[in-house]
PDB file of C-alpha atoms and ligand atoms in Angstrom:
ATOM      1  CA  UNK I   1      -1.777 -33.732   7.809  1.00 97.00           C
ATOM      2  CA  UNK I   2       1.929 -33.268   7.846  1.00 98.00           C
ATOM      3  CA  UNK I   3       3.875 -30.409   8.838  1.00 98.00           C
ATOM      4  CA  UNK I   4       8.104 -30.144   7.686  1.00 98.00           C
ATOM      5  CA  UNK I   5       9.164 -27.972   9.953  1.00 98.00           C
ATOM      6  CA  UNK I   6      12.620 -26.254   9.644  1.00 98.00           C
ATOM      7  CA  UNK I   7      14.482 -23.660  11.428  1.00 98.00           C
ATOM      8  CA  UNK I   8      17.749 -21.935  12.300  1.00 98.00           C
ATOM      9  CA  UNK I   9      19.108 -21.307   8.770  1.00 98.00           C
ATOM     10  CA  UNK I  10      21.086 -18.270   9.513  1.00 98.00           C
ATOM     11  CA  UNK I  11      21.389 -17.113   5.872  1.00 98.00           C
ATOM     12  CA  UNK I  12      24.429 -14.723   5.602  1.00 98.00           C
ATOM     13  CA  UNK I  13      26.144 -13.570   2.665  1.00 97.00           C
ATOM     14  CA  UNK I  14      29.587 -12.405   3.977  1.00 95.00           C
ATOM     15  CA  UNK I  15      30.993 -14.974   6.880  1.00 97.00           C
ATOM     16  CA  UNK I  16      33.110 -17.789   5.729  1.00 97.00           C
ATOM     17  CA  UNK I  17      30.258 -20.240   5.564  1.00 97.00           C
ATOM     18  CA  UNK I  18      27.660 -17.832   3.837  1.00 98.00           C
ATOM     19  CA  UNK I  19      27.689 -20.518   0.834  1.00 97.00           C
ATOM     20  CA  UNK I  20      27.138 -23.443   3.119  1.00 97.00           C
ATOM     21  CA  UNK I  21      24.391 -22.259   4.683  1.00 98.00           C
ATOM     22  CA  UNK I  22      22.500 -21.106   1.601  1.00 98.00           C
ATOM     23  CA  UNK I  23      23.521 -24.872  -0.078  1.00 97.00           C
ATOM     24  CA  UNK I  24      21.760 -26.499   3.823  1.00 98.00           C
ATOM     25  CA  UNK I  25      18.649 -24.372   3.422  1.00 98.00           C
ATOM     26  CA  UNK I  26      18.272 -25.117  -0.337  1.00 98.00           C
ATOM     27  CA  UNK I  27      19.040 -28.914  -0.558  1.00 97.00           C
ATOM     28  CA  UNK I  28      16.517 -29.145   2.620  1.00 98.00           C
ATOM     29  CA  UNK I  29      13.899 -27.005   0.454  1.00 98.00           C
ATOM     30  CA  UNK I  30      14.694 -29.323  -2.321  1.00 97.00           C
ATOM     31  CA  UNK I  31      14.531 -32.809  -0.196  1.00 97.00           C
ATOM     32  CA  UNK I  32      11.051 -31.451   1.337  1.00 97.00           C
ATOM     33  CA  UNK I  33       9.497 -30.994  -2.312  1.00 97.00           C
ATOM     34  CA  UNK I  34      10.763 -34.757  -3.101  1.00 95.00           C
ATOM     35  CA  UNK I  35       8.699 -36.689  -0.082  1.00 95.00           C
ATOM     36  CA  UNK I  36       6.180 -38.554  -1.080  1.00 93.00           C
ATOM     37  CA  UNK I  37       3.303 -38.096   0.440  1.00 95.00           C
ATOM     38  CA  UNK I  38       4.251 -34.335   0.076  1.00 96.00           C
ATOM     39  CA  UNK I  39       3.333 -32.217   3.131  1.00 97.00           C
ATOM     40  CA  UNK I  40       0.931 -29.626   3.830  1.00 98.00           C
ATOM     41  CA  UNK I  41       2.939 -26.993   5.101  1.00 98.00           C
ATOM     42  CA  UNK I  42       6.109 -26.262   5.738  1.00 98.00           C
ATOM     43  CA  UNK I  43       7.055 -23.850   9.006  1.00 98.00           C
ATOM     44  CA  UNK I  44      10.134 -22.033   9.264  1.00 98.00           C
ATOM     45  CA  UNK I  45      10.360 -21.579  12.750  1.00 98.00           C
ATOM     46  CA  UNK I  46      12.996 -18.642  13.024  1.00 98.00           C
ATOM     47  CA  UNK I  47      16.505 -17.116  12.599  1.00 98.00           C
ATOM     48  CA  UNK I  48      15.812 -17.349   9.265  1.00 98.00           C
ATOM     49  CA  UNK I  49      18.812 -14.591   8.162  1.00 98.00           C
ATOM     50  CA  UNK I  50      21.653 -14.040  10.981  1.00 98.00           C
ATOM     51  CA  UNK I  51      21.640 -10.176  10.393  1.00 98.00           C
ATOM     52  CA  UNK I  52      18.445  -9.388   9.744  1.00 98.00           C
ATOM     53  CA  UNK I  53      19.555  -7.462   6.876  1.00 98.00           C
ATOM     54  CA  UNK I  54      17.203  -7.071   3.964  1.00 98.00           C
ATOM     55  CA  UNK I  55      19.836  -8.649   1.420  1.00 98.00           C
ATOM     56  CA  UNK I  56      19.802 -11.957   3.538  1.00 98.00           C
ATOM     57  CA  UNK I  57      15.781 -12.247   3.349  1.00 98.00           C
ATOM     58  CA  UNK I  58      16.013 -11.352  -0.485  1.00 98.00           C
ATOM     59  CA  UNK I  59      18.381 -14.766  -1.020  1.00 98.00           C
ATOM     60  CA  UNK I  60      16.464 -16.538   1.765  1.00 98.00           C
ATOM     61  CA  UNK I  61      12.848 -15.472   0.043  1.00 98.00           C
ATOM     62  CA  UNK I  62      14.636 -16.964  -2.801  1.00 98.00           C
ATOM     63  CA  UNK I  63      15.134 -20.018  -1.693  1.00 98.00           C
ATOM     64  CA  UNK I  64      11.664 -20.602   0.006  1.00 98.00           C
ATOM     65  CA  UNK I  65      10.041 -19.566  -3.203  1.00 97.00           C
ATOM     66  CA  UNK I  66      11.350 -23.270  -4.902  1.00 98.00           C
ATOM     67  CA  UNK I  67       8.950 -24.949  -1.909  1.00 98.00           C
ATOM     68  CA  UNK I  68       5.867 -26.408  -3.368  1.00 98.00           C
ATOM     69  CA  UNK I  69       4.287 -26.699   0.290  1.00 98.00           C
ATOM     70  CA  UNK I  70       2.786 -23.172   1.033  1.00 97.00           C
ATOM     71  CA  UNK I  71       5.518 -21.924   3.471  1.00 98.00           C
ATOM     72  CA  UNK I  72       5.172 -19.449   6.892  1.00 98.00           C
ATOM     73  CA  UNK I  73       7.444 -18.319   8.856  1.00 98.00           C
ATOM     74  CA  UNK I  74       8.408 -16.972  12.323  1.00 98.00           C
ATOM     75  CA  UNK I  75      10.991 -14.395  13.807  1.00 98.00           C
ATOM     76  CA  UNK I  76      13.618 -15.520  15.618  1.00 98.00           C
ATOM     77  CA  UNK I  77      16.560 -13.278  17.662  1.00 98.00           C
ATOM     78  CA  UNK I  78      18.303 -13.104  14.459  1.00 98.00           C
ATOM     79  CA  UNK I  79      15.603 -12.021  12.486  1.00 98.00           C
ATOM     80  CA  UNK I  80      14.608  -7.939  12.489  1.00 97.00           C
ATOM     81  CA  UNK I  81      11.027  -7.828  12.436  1.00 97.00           C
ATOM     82  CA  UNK I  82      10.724  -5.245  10.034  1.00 96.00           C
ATOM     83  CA  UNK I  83      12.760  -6.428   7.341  1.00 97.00           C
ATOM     84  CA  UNK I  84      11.242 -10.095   7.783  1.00 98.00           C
ATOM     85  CA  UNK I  85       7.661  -8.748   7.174  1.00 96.00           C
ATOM     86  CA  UNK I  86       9.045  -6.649   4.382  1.00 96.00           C
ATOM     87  CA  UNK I  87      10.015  -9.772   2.841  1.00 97.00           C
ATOM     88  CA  UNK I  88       7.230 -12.210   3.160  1.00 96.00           C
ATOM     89  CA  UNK I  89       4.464  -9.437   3.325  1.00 91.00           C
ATOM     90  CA  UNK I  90       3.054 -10.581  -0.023  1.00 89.00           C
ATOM     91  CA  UNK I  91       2.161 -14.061   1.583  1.00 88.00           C
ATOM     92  CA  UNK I  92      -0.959 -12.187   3.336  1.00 88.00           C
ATOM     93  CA  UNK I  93      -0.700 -14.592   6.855  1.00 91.00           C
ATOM     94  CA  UNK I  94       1.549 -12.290   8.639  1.00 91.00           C
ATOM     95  CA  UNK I  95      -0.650  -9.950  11.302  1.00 80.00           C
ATOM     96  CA  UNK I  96      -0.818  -6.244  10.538  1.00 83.00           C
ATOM     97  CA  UNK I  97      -2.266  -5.061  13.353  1.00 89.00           C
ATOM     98  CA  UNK I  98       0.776  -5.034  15.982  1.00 92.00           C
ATOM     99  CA  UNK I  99       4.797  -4.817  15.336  1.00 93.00           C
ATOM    100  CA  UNK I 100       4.520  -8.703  16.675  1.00 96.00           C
ATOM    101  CA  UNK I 101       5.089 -11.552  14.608  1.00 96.00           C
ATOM    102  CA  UNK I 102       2.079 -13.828  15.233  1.00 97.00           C
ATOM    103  CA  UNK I 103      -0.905 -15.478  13.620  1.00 97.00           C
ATOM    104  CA  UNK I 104      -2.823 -18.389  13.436  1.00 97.00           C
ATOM    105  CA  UNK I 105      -3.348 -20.509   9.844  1.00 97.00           C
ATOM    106  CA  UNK I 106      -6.877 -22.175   9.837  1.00 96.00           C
ATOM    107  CA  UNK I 107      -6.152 -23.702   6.528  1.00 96.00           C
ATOM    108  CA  UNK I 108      -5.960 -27.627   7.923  1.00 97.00           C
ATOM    109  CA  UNK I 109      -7.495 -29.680  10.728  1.00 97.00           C
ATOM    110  CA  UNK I 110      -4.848 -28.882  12.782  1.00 98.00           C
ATOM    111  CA  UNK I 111      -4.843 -25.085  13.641  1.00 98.00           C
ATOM    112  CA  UNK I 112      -1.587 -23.388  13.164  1.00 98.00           C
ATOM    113  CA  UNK I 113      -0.102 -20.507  15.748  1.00 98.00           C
ATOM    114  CA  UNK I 114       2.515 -18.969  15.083  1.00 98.00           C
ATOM    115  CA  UNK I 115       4.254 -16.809  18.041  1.00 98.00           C
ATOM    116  CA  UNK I 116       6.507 -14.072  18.422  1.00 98.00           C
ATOM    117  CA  UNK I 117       8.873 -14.610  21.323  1.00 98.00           C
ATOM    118  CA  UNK I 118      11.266 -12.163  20.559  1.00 98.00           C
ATOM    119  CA  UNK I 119      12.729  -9.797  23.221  1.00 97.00           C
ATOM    120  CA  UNK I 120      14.285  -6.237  22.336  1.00 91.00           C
ATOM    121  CA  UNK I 121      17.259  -6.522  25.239  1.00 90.00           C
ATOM    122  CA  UNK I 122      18.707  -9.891  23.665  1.00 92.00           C
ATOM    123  CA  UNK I 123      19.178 -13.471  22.271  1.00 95.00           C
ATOM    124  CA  UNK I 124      16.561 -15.330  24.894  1.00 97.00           C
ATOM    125  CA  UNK I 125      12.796 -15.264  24.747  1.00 98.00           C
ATOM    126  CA  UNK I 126      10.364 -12.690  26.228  1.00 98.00           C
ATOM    127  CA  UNK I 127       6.604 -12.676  26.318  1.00 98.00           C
ATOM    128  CA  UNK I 128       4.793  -9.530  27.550  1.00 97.00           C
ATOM    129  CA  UNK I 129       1.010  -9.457  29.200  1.00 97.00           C
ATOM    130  CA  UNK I 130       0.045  -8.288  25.157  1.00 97.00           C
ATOM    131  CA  UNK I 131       1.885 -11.405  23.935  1.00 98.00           C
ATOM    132  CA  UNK I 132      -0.274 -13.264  26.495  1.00 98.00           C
ATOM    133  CA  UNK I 133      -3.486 -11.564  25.632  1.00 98.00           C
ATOM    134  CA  UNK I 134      -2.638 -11.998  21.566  1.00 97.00           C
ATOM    135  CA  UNK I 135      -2.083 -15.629  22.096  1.00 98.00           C
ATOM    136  CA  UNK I 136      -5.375 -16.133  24.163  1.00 98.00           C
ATOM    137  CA  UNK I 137      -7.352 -13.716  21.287  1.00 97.00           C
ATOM    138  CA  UNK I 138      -5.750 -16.217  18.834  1.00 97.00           C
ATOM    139  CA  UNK I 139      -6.617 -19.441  20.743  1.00 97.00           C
ATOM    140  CA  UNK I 140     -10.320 -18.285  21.078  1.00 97.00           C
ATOM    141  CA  UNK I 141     -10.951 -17.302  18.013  1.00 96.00           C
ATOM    142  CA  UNK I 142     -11.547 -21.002  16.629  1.00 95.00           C
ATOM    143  CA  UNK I 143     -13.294 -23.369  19.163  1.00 94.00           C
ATOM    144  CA  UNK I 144     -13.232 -26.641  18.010  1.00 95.00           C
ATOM    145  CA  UNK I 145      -9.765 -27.489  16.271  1.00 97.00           C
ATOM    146  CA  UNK I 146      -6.478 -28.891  17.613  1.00 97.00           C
ATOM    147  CA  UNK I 147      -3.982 -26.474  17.752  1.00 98.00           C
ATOM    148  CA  UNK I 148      -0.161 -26.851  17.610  1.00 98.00           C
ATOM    149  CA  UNK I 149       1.994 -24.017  18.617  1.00 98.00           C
ATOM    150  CA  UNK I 150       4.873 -22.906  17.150  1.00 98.00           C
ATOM    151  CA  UNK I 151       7.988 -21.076  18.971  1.00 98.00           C
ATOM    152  CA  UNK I 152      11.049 -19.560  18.180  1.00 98.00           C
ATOM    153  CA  UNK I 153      12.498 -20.154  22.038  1.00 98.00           C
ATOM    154  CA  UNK I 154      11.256 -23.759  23.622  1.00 98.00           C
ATOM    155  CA  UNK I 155       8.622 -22.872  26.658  1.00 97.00           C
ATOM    156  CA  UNK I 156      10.209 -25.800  28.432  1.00 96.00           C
ATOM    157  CA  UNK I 157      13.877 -26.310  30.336  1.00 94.00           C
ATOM    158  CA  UNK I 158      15.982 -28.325  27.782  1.00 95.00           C
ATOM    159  CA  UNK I 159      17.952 -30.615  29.521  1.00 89.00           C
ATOM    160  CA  UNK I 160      20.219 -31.417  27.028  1.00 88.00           C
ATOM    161  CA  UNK I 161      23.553 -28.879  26.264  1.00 85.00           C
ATOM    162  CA  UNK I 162      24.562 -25.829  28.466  1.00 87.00           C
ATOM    163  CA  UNK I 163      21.767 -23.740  28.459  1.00 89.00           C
ATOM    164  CA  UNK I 164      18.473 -25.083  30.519  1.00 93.00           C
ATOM    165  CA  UNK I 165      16.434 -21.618  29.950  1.00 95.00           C
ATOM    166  CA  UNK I 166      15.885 -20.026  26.822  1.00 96.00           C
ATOM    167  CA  UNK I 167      13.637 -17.492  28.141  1.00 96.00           C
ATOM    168  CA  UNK I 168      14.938 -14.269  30.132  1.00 96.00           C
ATOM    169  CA  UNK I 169      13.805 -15.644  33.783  1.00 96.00           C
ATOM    170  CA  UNK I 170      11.602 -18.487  34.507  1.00 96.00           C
ATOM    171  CA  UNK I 171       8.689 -15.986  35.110  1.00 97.00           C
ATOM    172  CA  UNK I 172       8.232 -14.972  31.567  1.00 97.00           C
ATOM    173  CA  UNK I 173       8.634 -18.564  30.343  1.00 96.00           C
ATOM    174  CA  UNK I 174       5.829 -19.252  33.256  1.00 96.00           C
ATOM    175  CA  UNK I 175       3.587 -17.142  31.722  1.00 97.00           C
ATOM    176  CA  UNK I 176       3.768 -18.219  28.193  1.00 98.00           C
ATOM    177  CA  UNK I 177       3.182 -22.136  29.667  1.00 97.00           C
ATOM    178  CA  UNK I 178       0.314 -21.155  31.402  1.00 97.00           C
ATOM    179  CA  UNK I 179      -1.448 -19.521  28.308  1.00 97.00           C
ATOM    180  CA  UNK I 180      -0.423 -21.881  26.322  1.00 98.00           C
ATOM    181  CA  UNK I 181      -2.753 -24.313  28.436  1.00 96.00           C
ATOM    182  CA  UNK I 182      -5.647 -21.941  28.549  1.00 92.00           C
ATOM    183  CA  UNK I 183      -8.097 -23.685  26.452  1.00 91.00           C
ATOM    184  CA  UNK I 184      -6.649 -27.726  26.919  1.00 95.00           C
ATOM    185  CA  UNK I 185      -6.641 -27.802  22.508  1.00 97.00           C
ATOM    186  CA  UNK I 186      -2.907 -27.175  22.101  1.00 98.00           C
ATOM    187  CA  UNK I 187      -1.783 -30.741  21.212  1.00 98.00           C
ATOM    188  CA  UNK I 188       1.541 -30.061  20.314  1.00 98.00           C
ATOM    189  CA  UNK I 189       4.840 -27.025  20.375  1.00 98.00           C
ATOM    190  CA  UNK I 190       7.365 -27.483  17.580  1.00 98.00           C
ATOM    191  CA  UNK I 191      10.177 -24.741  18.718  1.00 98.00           C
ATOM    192  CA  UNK I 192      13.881 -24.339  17.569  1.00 98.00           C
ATOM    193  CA  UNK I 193      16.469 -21.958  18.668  1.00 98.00           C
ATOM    194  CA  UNK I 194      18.574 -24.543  20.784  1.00 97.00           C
ATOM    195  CA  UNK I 195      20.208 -26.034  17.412  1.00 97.00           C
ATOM    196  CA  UNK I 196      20.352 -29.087  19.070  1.00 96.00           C
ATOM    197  CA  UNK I 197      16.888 -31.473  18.745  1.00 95.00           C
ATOM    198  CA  UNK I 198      15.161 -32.309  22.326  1.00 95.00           C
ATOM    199  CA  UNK I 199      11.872 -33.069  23.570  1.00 96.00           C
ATOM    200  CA  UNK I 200       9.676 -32.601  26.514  1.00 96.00           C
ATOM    201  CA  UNK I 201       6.579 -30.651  27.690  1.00 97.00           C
ATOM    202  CA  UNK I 202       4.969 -27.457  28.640  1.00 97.00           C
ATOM    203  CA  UNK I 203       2.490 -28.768  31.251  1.00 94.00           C
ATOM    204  CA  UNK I 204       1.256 -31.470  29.556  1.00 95.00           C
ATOM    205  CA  UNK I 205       1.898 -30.533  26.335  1.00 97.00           C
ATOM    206  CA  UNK I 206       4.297 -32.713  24.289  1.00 97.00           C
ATOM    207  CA  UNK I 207       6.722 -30.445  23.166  1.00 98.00           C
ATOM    208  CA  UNK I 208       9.838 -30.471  20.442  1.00 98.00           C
ATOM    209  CA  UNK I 209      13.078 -28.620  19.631  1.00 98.00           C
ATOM    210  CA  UNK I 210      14.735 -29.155  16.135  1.00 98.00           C
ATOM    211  CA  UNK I 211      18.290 -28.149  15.635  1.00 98.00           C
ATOM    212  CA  UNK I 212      19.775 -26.030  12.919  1.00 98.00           C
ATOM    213  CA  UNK I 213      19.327 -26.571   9.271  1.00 98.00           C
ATOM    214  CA  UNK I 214      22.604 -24.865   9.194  1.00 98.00           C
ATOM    215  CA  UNK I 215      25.017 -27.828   9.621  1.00 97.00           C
ATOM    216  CA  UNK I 216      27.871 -24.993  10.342  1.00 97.00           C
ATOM    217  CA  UNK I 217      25.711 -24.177  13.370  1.00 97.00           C
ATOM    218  CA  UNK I 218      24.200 -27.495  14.987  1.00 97.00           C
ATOM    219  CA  UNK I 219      25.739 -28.402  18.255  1.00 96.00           C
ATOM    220  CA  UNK I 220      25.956 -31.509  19.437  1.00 92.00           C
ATOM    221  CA  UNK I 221      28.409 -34.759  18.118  1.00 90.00           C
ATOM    222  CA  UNK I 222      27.243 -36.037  14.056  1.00 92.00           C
ATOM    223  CA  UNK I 223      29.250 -38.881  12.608  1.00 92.00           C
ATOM    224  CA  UNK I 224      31.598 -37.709  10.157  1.00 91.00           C
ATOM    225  CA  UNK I 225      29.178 -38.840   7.150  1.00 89.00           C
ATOM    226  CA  UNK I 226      26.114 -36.695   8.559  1.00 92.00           C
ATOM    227  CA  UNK I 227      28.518 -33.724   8.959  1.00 92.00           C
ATOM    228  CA  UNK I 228      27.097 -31.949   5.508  1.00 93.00           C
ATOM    229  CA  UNK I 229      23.312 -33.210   5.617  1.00 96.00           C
ATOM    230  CA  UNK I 230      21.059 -31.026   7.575  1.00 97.00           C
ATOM    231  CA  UNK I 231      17.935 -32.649   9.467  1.00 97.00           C
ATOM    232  CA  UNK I 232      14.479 -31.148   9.942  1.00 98.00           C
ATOM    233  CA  UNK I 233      11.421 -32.276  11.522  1.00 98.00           C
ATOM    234  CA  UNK I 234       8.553 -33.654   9.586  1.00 97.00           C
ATOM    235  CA  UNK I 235       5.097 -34.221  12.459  1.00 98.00           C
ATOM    236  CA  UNK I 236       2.443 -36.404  11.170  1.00 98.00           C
ATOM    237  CA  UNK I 237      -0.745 -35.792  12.950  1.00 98.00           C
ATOM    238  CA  UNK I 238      -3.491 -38.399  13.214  1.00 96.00           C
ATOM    239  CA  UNK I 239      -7.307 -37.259  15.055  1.00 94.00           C
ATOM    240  CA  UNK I 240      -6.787 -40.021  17.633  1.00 93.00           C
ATOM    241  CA  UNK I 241      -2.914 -39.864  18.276  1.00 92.00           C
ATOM    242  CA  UNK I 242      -1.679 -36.443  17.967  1.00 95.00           C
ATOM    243  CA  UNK I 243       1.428 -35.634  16.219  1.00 97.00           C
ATOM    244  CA  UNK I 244       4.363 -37.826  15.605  1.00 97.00           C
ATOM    245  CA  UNK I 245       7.693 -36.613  14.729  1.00 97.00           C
ATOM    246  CA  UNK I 246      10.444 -38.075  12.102  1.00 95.00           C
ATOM    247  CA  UNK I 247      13.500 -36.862  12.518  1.00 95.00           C
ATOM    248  CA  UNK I 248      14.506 -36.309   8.359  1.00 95.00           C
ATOM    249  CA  UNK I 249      18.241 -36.370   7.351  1.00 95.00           C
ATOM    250  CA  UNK I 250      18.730 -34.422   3.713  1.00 95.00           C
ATOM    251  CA  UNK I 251      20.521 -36.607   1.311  1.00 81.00           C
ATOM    252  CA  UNK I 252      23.964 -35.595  -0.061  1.00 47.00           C
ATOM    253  CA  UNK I 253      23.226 -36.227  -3.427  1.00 46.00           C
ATOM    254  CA  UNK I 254      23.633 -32.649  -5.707  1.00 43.00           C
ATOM    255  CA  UNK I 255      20.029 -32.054  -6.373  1.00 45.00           C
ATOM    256  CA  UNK I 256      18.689 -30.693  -9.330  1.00 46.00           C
ATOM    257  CA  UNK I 257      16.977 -28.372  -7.344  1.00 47.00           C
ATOM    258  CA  UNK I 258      20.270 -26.978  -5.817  1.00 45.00           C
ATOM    259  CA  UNK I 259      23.228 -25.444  -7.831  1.00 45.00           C
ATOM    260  CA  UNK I 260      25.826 -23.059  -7.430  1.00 43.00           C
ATOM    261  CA  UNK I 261      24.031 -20.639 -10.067  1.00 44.00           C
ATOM    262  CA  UNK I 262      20.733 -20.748  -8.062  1.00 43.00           C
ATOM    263  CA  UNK I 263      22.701 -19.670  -5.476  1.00 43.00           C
ATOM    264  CA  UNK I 264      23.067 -15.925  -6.357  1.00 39.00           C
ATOM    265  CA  UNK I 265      20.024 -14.520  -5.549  1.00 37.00           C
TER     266      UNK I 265
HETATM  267 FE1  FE2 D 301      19.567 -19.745  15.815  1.00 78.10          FE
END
């Protein structure tokens, strides 16, 4: 099984960038569709517009609709819940039966979770005691399969740019660690957020951070040639290893997949 995972994509359509960011998210839509073996799934793991604004998700559905992998996606601080599931309602995975963002996917041998981290008083991460019981609900449901996690905010201390904690106090981020490790079958948490890449773990959980699709975004030092190419994340998972993760790099070639006309959406 193999899972491209992107994230960060900020789609705007009115800061001096707007077209840059919309050209990053489509050449990496269009570089995903052109791997060979193609992958599974492809998870968008949040800030998928930067206003939340309903005209942002309409270019952003857009784009995501040229995928060939079936596509799901998570909120991120950017995102506004209520426009995002007004957007990618019709794709029938998102929950209905709370205002959070979260599901699981039992399409593939891996189980898929998808988690809202979201908090209402700013950028960095919450989880509530519902989050905790949701996540439990959803890690119970299915007792056999792996399960990899997916996160807007890492659950772990990145130790690599300013900012260790992405979550409001170390409690909170606790707590989601701790459920998280409830049943031992989460092999793997694929977050983003950071828009730098990292790794490390939530207990023992090997855990990733992937930076920005948006190369206007990423932090961190790129050579000068890298400085238009975005990179995602594409995790290979084998029954007896786990998940491995390739770091991608989207080629600057124009893409037939990409031009400036598909751009308007
Ligand atoms: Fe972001």
């Amino acid at each position: 099984m193999i899972i491209a995972q992107i994230s960060d994509t900020h789609i705007a359509l009115d800061t001096p960038d707007a077209d840059r960011r919309i050209r990053d998210f489509a050449l990496t839509v269009a570089d995903i569709n052109a791997l060979d073996p193609a992958p599974d799934a492809i998870v968008h793991t949040g800030d998928i517009v930067h206003n939340g604004r309903r005209d942002e998700y309409a270019q952003a559905v857009a784009t995501l609709a040229q995928a060939r992998a079936p596509v799901h996606v998570l909120a991120g601080n950017k995102d506004d819940r209520a426009n995002l599931r007004a957007a990618f309602s019709s794709c029938g995975y998102l929950s209905s039966d709370s205002e959070f963002v979260d599901y699981a996917i039992d399409d593939y041998p891996v189980r898929l979770i998808a988690l809202d981290t979201l908090s209402s008083d700013g950028n960095k991460g919450d989880f509530c005691a519902e989050r905790v019981r949701r996540l439990i609900d959803l890690i119970d449901t299915e007792p056999a399969k792996p399960i990899a996690v997916f996160t807007h905010h890492p659950p772990f201390e990145v130790m690599v740019g300013p900012e260790r904690l992405h979550f409001e106090t170390p409690e909170v981020m606790s707590r989601l660690r701790q459920a998280l490790q409830h049943s031992g079958r989460v092999i793997a948490v694929f977050s983003g957020h950071v828009h730098r890449a990292a790794a490390g773990h939530v207990g023992s959980i090997p855990a990733t951070v992937m930076t920005s699709i948006s190369t206007t975004l990423r932090k961190g030092d790129y050579p000068a040639r890298m400085k238009m190419r975005p990179v995602y994340h594409l995790h290979r998972f084998d029954p007896v290893w786990g998940f491995t993760t390739e770091t991608r790099i989207v080629g600057t070639a124009p893409s037939a997949a990409w031009t400036s006309d598909s751009n308007a959406a």
